[in-house]
C-alpha atoms as an extended CHARMM CRD file, in Angstrom:
* protein
*
       176  EXT
         1         1  MET       CA             -3.8900000000       14.2310000000       12.8240000000  PROA      1               0.0000000000
         2         2  LEU       CA             -0.5000000000       14.8090000000       11.2080000000  PROA      2               0.0000000000
         3         3  THR       CA              1.2350000000       13.8900000000       14.4640000000  PROA      3               0.0000000000
         4         4  ILE       CA             -0.6220000000       10.5780000000       14.5290000000  PROA      4               0.0000000000
         5         5  LEU       CA              0.3070000000       10.0460000000       10.8880000000  PROA      5               0.0000000000
         6         6  PHE       CA              3.9690000000       10.7640000000       11.6140000000  PROA      6               0.0000000000
         7         7  PHE       CA              4.1660000000        8.1400000000       14.3550000000  PROA      7               0.0000000000
         8         8  LEU       CA              2.1400000000        5.5680000000       12.4220000000  PROA      8               0.0000000000
         9         9  VAL       CA              4.4630000000        5.9190000000        9.4380000000  PROA      9               0.0000000000
        10        10  ARG       CA              7.4370000000        5.4110000000       11.7570000000  PROA      10              0.0000000000
        11        11  ILE       CA              5.8580000000        2.2860000000       13.2520000000  PROA      11              0.0000000000
        12        12  VAL       CA              4.9590000000        0.7950000000        9.8650000000  PROA      12              0.0000000000
        13        13  THR       CA              8.4310000000        1.6000000000        8.4990000000  PROA      13              0.0000000000
        14        14  ARG       CA             10.1320000000       -0.0480000000       11.4470000000  PROA      14              0.0000000000
        15        15  GLN       CA              7.8840000000       -3.0760000000       11.1810000000  PROA      15              0.0000000000
        16        16  ALA       CA              8.9390000000       -3.4620000000        7.5520000000  PROA      16              0.0000000000
        17        17  LYS       CA             12.5800000000       -3.6750000000        8.6260000000  PROA      17              0.0000000000
        18        18  VAL       CA             11.8480000000       -6.6500000000       10.8660000000  PROA      18              0.0000000000
        19        19  GLU       CA             12.1460000000      -10.0250000000        9.1910000000  PROA      19              0.0000000000
        20        20  SER       CA              8.8570000000      -11.3510000000        7.9320000000  PROA      20              0.0000000000
        21        21  THR       CA              9.3110000000      -14.7520000000        9.5480000000  PROA      21              0.0000000000
        22        22  SER       CA              6.5660000000      -14.0270000000       12.0430000000  PROA      22              0.0000000000
        23        23  SER       CA              3.3880000000      -16.0510000000       12.1170000000  PROA      23              0.0000000000
        24        24  ILE       CA              0.0070000000      -15.1980000000       10.6510000000  PROA      24              0.0000000000
        25        25  ARG       CA             -1.1920000000      -14.5250000000       14.1940000000  PROA      25              0.0000000000
        26        26  ASP       CA              1.5860000000      -11.9610000000       14.7110000000  PROA      26              0.0000000000
        27        27  PHE       CA              0.6660000000      -10.2940000000       11.4240000000  PROA      27              0.0000000000
        28        28  TRP       CA             -3.0140000000       -9.8930000000       12.3630000000  PROA      28              0.0000000000
        29        29  LEU       CA             -2.2710000000       -8.7980000000       15.9220000000  PROA      29              0.0000000000
        30        30  LEU       CA              0.8540000000       -6.6650000000       15.5030000000  PROA      30              0.0000000000
        31        31  LYS       CA              1.2200000000       -5.4530000000       11.9220000000  PROA      31              0.0000000000
        32        32  PHE       CA             -2.2430000000       -5.2550000000       10.3630000000  PROA      32              0.0000000000
        33        33  PRO       CA             -3.8070000000       -2.8560000000       12.9190000000  PROA      33              0.0000000000
        34        34  PHE       CA             -1.0180000000       -0.2920000000       12.4800000000  PROA      34              0.0000000000
        35        35  SER       CA             -1.0230000000       -0.5650000000        8.6860000000  PROA      35              0.0000000000
        36        36  ILE       CA             -4.7790000000       -0.1940000000        8.2950000000  PROA      36              0.0000000000
        37        37  HSD       CA             -4.8560000000        2.6770000000       10.7670000000  PROA      37              0.0000000000
        38        38  CYS       CA             -1.9960000000        4.3740000000        8.9080000000  PROA      38              0.0000000000
        39        39  GLY       CA             -3.8550000000        4.0010000000        5.6110000000  PROA      39              0.0000000000
        40        40  TRP       CA             -6.9950000000        5.5880000000        7.0230000000  PROA      40              0.0000000000
        41        41  ILE       CA             -5.0610000000        8.4190000000        8.6360000000  PROA      41              0.0000000000
        42        42  VAL       CA             -3.3720000000        9.1230000000        5.2800000000  PROA      42              0.0000000000
        43        43  ALA       CA             -6.7870000000        9.2580000000        3.5880000000  PROA      43              0.0000000000
        44        44  ALA       CA             -8.2430000000       11.3770000000        6.3900000000  PROA      44              0.0000000000
        45        45  SER       CA             -5.2880000000       13.7650000000        6.1650000000  PROA      45              0.0000000000
        46        46  PHE       CA             -6.0760000000       14.4350000000        2.5090000000  PROA      46              0.0000000000
        47        47  VAL       CA             -9.7100000000       15.0640000000        3.4450000000  PROA      47              0.0000000000
        48        48  ASN       CA             -8.7070000000       17.3710000000        6.3060000000  PROA      48              0.0000000000
        49        49  ILE       CA             -6.5410000000       19.4500000000        3.9870000000  PROA      49              0.0000000000
        50        50  ALA       CA             -9.5650000000       19.9230000000        1.7200000000  PROA      50              0.0000000000
        51        51  VAL       CA            -11.7960000000       20.8100000000        4.6700000000  PROA      51              0.0000000000
        52        52  VAL       CA             -9.3350000000       23.4350000000        5.9030000000  PROA      52              0.0000000000
        53        53  LEU       CA             -9.2030000000       24.9950000000        2.4310000000  PROA      53              0.0000000000
        54        54  VAL       CA            -13.0050000000       25.1520000000        2.2990000000  PROA      54              0.0000000000
        55        55  LYS       CA            -13.0660000000       26.7500000000        5.7410000000  PROA      55              0.0000000000
        56        56  LEU       CA            -10.4670000000       29.3080000000        4.6650000000  PROA      56              0.0000000000
        57        57  GLU       CA            -12.5400000000       30.0460000000        1.5430000000  PROA      57              0.0000000000
        58        58  VAL       CA             -9.4920000000       29.8750000000       -0.7320000000  PROA      58              0.0000000000
        59        59  GLY       CA            -11.5080000000       29.5050000000       -3.9140000000  PROA      59              0.0000000000
        60        60  ALA       CA            -12.6000000000       26.7900000000       -6.2640000000  PROA      60              0.0000000000
        61        61  THR       CA             -9.3910000000       26.6900000000       -8.3110000000  PROA      61              0.0000000000
        62        62  ILE       CA             -7.1660000000       25.9250000000       -5.3320000000  PROA      62              0.0000000000
        63        63  GLU       CA             -9.6550000000       23.3570000000       -4.0360000000  PROA      63              0.0000000000
        64        64  TYR       CA             -9.7400000000       21.7050000000       -7.4660000000  PROA      64              0.0000000000
        65        65  TYR       CA             -5.9540000000       21.4360000000       -7.7330000000  PROA      65              0.0000000000
        66        66  THR       CA             -5.7610000000       20.2360000000       -4.1460000000  PROA      66              0.0000000000
        67        67  ALA       CA             -8.1870000000       17.4320000000       -5.0250000000  PROA      67              0.0000000000
        68        68  LEU       CA             -6.0290000000       16.4570000000       -8.0010000000  PROA      68              0.0000000000
        69        69  GLY       CA             -2.9180000000       16.6830000000       -5.8280000000  PROA      69              0.0000000000
        70        70  SER       CA             -4.5290000000       14.4040000000       -3.2630000000  PROA      70              0.0000000000
        71        71  LEU       CA             -5.2270000000       11.7970000000       -5.9300000000  PROA      71              0.0000000000
        72        72  PHE       CA             -1.6430000000       12.0710000000       -7.1360000000  PROA      72              0.0000000000
        73        73  GLY       CA             -0.4510000000       11.8250000000       -3.5240000000  PROA      73              0.0000000000
        74        74  ALA       CA             -2.4150000000        8.6040000000       -3.1050000000  PROA      74              0.0000000000
        75        75  LEU       CA             -0.5830000000        7.1760000000       -6.1290000000  PROA      75              0.0000000000
        76        76  VAL       CA              2.8230000000        8.2400000000       -4.7990000000  PROA      76              0.0000000000
        77        77  ILE       CA              2.1300000000        6.7740000000       -1.3590000000  PROA      77              0.0000000000
        78        78  THR       CA              0.9570000000        3.5680000000       -3.0300000000  PROA      78              0.0000000000
        79        79  ALA       CA              4.1980000000        3.3050000000       -5.0050000000  PROA      79              0.0000000000
        80        80  LEU       CA              6.3030000000        3.8620000000       -1.8810000000  PROA      80              0.0000000000
        81        81  ALA       CA              4.2970000000        1.3690000000        0.1420000000  PROA      81              0.0000000000
        82        82  LEU       CA              4.3620000000       -1.3290000000       -2.5260000000  PROA      82              0.0000000000
        83        83  TYR       CA              8.1070000000       -0.8690000000       -2.9080000000  PROA      83              0.0000000000
        84        84  ARG       CA              8.3500000000       -1.8480000000        0.7700000000  PROA      84              0.0000000000
        85        85  LYS       CA              5.9500000000       -4.7720000000        0.2540000000  PROA      85              0.0000000000
        86        86  GLU       CA              3.2350000000       -3.0190000000        2.2580000000  PROA      86              0.0000000000
        87        87  TYR       CA             -0.1090000000       -3.9650000000        0.7090000000  PROA      87              0.0000000000
        88        88  ILE       CA             -2.5960000000       -2.7770000000        3.3300000000  PROA      88              0.0000000000
        89        89  ILE       CA             -2.0540000000        0.9870000000        3.0960000000  PROA      89              0.0000000000
        90        90  PRO       CA             -2.5600000000        1.0180000000       -0.6930000000  PROA      90              0.0000000000
        91        91  THR       CA             -5.6500000000       -1.1610000000       -0.3190000000  PROA      91              0.0000000000
        92        92  VAL       CA             -7.1250000000        1.3690000000        2.1000000000  PROA      92              0.0000000000
        93        93  LEU       CA             -6.2650000000        4.2080000000       -0.2990000000  PROA      93              0.0000000000
        94        94  SER       CA             -7.9750000000        2.3200000000       -3.1260000000  PROA      94              0.0000000000
        95        95  TRP       CA            -11.0640000000        1.9210000000       -0.9640000000  PROA      95              0.0000000000
        96        96  ALA       CA            -10.9990000000        5.6200000000        0.0370000000  PROA      96              0.0000000000
        97        97  THR       CA            -10.6280000000        6.8570000000       -3.5390000000  PROA      97              0.0000000000
        98        98  PHE       CA            -13.4630000000        4.5730000000       -4.5800000000  PROA      98              0.0000000000
        99        99  GLY       CA            -15.5130000000        6.2580000000       -1.8580000000  PROA      99              0.0000000000
       100       100  ILE       CA            -14.7220000000        9.6340000000       -3.4440000000  PROA      100             0.0000000000
       101       101  TYR       CA            -15.7550000000        8.2660000000       -6.8210000000  PROA      101             0.0000000000
       102       102  SER       CA            -19.0470000000        7.0300000000       -5.3790000000  PROA      102             0.0000000000
       103       103  GLU       CA            -19.7490000000       10.2410000000       -3.4570000000  PROA      103             0.0000000000
       104       104  LEU       CA            -19.1880000000       12.4340000000       -6.5010000000  PROA      104             0.0000000000
       105       105  GLY       CA            -21.8330000000       10.4280000000       -8.3780000000  PROA      105             0.0000000000
       106       106  SER       CA            -24.3800000000       12.6110000000       -6.6200000000  PROA      106             0.0000000000
       107       107  PRO       CA            -22.3350000000       15.3960000000       -5.0120000000  PROA      107             0.0000000000
       108       108  PRO       CA            -23.5560000000       17.4180000000       -2.0440000000  PROA      108             0.0000000000
       109       109  GLU       CA            -24.9610000000       20.8900000000       -2.6700000000  PROA      109             0.0000000000
       110       110  LEU       CA            -21.7710000000       22.5630000000       -1.4170000000  PROA      110             0.0000000000
       111       111  ILE       CA            -19.7680000000       20.8900000000       -4.1980000000  PROA      111             0.0000000000
       112       112  SER       CA            -22.3300000000       21.1050000000       -7.0100000000  PROA      112             0.0000000000
       113       113  SER       CA            -22.9460000000       24.8190000000       -6.3750000000  PROA      113             0.0000000000
       114       114  LYS       CA            -19.2310000000       25.6580000000       -6.4480000000  PROA      114             0.0000000000
       115       115  PHE       CA            -18.0090000000       23.5200000000       -9.3760000000  PROA      115             0.0000000000
       116       116  GLU       CA            -19.2810000000       22.8810000000      -12.8940000000  PROA      116             0.0000000000
       117       117  ALA       CA            -20.6440000000       19.4280000000      -13.6330000000  PROA      117             0.0000000000
       118       118  SER       CA            -17.7560000000       18.7010000000      -16.0250000000  PROA      118             0.0000000000
       119       119  THR       CA            -15.2000000000       19.5110000000      -13.3170000000  PROA      119             0.0000000000
       120       120  ILE       CA            -16.9520000000       17.2630000000      -10.8160000000  PROA      120             0.0000000000
       121       121  GLU       CA            -17.1110000000       14.4640000000      -13.3900000000  PROA      121             0.0000000000
       122       122  PHE       CA            -13.4090000000       14.8910000000      -14.1950000000  PROA      122             0.0000000000
       123       123  VAL       CA            -12.4150000000       14.5470000000      -10.5270000000  PROA      123             0.0000000000
       124       124  ARG       CA            -14.8750000000       11.6700000000      -10.1070000000  PROA      124             0.0000000000
       125       125  THR       CA            -13.3780000000        9.8260000000      -13.0770000000  PROA      125             0.0000000000
       126       126  GLY       CA             -9.8870000000       10.5330000000      -11.7690000000  PROA      126             0.0000000000
       127       127  ALA       CA            -10.7870000000        9.1120000000       -8.3700000000  PROA      127             0.0000000000
       128       128  GLY       CA            -12.2530000000        6.0090000000       -9.9950000000  PROA      128             0.0000000000
       129       129  LEU       CA             -9.1570000000        5.5040000000      -12.1290000000  PROA      129             0.0000000000
       130       130  VAL       CA             -6.8380000000        6.0320000000       -9.1720000000  PROA      130             0.0000000000
       131       131  SER       CA             -8.8380000000        3.4980000000       -7.1760000000  PROA      131             0.0000000000
       132       132  LEU       CA             -8.6260000000        0.9780000000      -10.0000000000  PROA      132             0.0000000000
       133       133  VAL       CA             -4.9170000000        1.5610000000      -10.6500000000  PROA      133             0.0000000000
       134       134  ILE       CA             -4.0830000000        1.1700000000       -6.9650000000  PROA      134             0.0000000000
       135       135  ALA       CA             -6.1540000000       -2.0150000000       -6.6570000000  PROA      135             0.0000000000
       136       136  LEU       CA             -4.5280000000       -3.5210000000       -9.7430000000  PROA      136             0.0000000000
       137       137  ALA       CA             -1.0580000000       -2.5010000000       -8.5680000000  PROA      137             0.0000000000
       138       138  VAL       CA             -1.6330000000       -4.1960000000       -5.2060000000  PROA      138             0.0000000000
       139       139  VAL       CA             -2.8230000000       -7.4260000000       -6.8340000000  PROA      139             0.0000000000
       140       140  VAL       CA              0.0060000000       -7.5210000000       -9.3860000000  PROA      140             0.0000000000
       141       141  LYS       CA              2.7190000000       -6.6380000000       -6.8460000000  PROA      141             0.0000000000
       142       142  PHE       CA              1.4240000000       -9.2240000000       -4.3950000000  PROA      142             0.0000000000
       143       143  ALA       CA              1.3590000000      -11.9050000000       -7.1170000000  PROA      143             0.0000000000
       144       144  VAL       CA              4.8770000000      -11.0520000000       -8.3000000000  PROA      144             0.0000000000
       145       145  ASP       CA              6.2520000000      -11.0420000000       -4.7510000000  PROA      145             0.0000000000
       146       146  PHE       CA              4.4900000000      -14.3230000000       -3.9960000000  PROA      146             0.0000000000
       147       147  VAL       CA              5.8940000000      -16.0440000000       -7.1010000000  PROA      147             0.0000000000
       148       148  ARG       CA              9.3730000000      -14.6710000000       -6.3980000000  PROA      148             0.0000000000
       149       149  SER       CA              9.3080000000      -15.8640000000       -2.8080000000  PROA      149             0.0000000000
       150       150  ARG       CA              8.1340000000      -19.3290000000       -3.8770000000  PROA      150             0.0000000000
       151       151  SER       CA             10.7910000000      -19.6860000000       -6.5930000000  PROA      151             0.0000000000
       152       152  SER       CA             13.4440000000      -18.2740000000       -4.2650000000  PROA      152             0.0000000000
       153       153  SER       CA             12.4240000000      -20.7680000000       -1.6070000000  PROA      153             0.0000000000
       154       154  GLU       CA             12.5810000000      -23.6510000000       -4.0530000000  PROA      154             0.0000000000
       155       155  SER       CA             15.9900000000      -22.6250000000       -5.4020000000  PROA      155             0.0000000000
       156       156  ASN       CA             17.3230000000      -22.3490000000       -1.8410000000  PROA      156             0.0000000000
       157       157  ASN       CA             16.1290000000      -25.8850000000       -1.1460000000  PROA      157             0.0000000000
       158       158  GLU       CA             17.8160000000      -27.1660000000       -4.3040000000  PROA      158             0.0000000000
       159       159  GLN       CA             20.9760000000      -25.2890000000       -3.3940000000  PROA      159             0.0000000000
       160       160  ASP       CA             20.9800000000      -26.9080000000        0.0320000000  PROA      160             0.0000000000
       161       161  TYR       CA             20.8590000000      -30.3410000000       -1.5660000000  PROA      161             0.0000000000
       162       162  ARG       CA             23.6720000000      -29.4670000000       -3.9330000000  PROA      162             0.0000000000
       163       163  ARG       CA             25.7560000000      -28.1320000000       -1.1140000000  PROA      163             0.0000000000
       164       164  VAL       CA             25.4300000000      -31.3960000000        0.7870000000  PROA      164             0.0000000000
       165       165  ASP       CA             26.3240000000      -33.3980000000       -2.3330000000  PROA      165             0.0000000000
       166       166  ASP       CA             29.2750000000      -31.1630000000       -3.1740000000  PROA      166             0.0000000000
       167       167  ASN       CA             30.7210000000      -31.3470000000        0.3180000000  PROA      167             0.0000000000
       168       168  ASN       CA             30.2160000000      -35.0910000000        0.7020000000  PROA      168             0.0000000000
       169       169  PRO       CA             30.8780000000      -36.6930000000       -2.6540000000  PROA      169             0.0000000000
       170       170  ILE       CA             30.0380000000      -40.3560000000       -2.8950000000  PROA      170             0.0000000000
       171       171  ARG       CA             33.1110000000      -42.3620000000       -3.6920000000  PROA      171             0.0000000000
       172       172  PRO       CA             33.0110000000      -45.9740000000       -4.7200000000  PROA      172             0.0000000000
       173       173  ARG       CA             34.5750000000      -48.4180000000       -2.2860000000  PROA      173             0.0000000000
       174       174  ASN       CA             37.9030000000      -49.7430000000       -3.1580000000  PROA      174             0.0000000000
       175       175  ASN       CA             37.7600000000      -53.5030000000       -2.3740000000  PROA      175             0.0000000000
       176       176  ALA       CA             41.1330000000      -54.4230000000       -3.7720000000  PROA      176             0.0000000000
């Protein structure tokens, strides 16, 4: 799983370096599948770490802090992705953490027998907040980037017109 994650991160990172002048069709066919797959592999990697710890019977305390670390990791990955104008991976992480929030509403016997109800509720609330924060961050970052690209585009158009006027000043005819 981590090998797949490594190569997906490399692909997504390299795609981000390519100019975004491609068409919507190119986005849906070439970029979106890798980004969504990368997001799910990130989420699945966090789950796999937890599963390995359960299998190794490391104890409730380590499992608890691993769960909190996974939520923090989702926030860090979201910040890195949004910095690179990658919105899909954080959206997947928001969806996955919402799934954790929903699942902990009525936890399986394995979880409820190992952890106190207050601990489960704390992690559940944390997952819900992380999901909400990520979703809001994606929406706000997308809106800011959209407005910036529109205003940048408009100022470039105005600059083009000025450049033409500055290079070719209109001079009145001299009919004397």
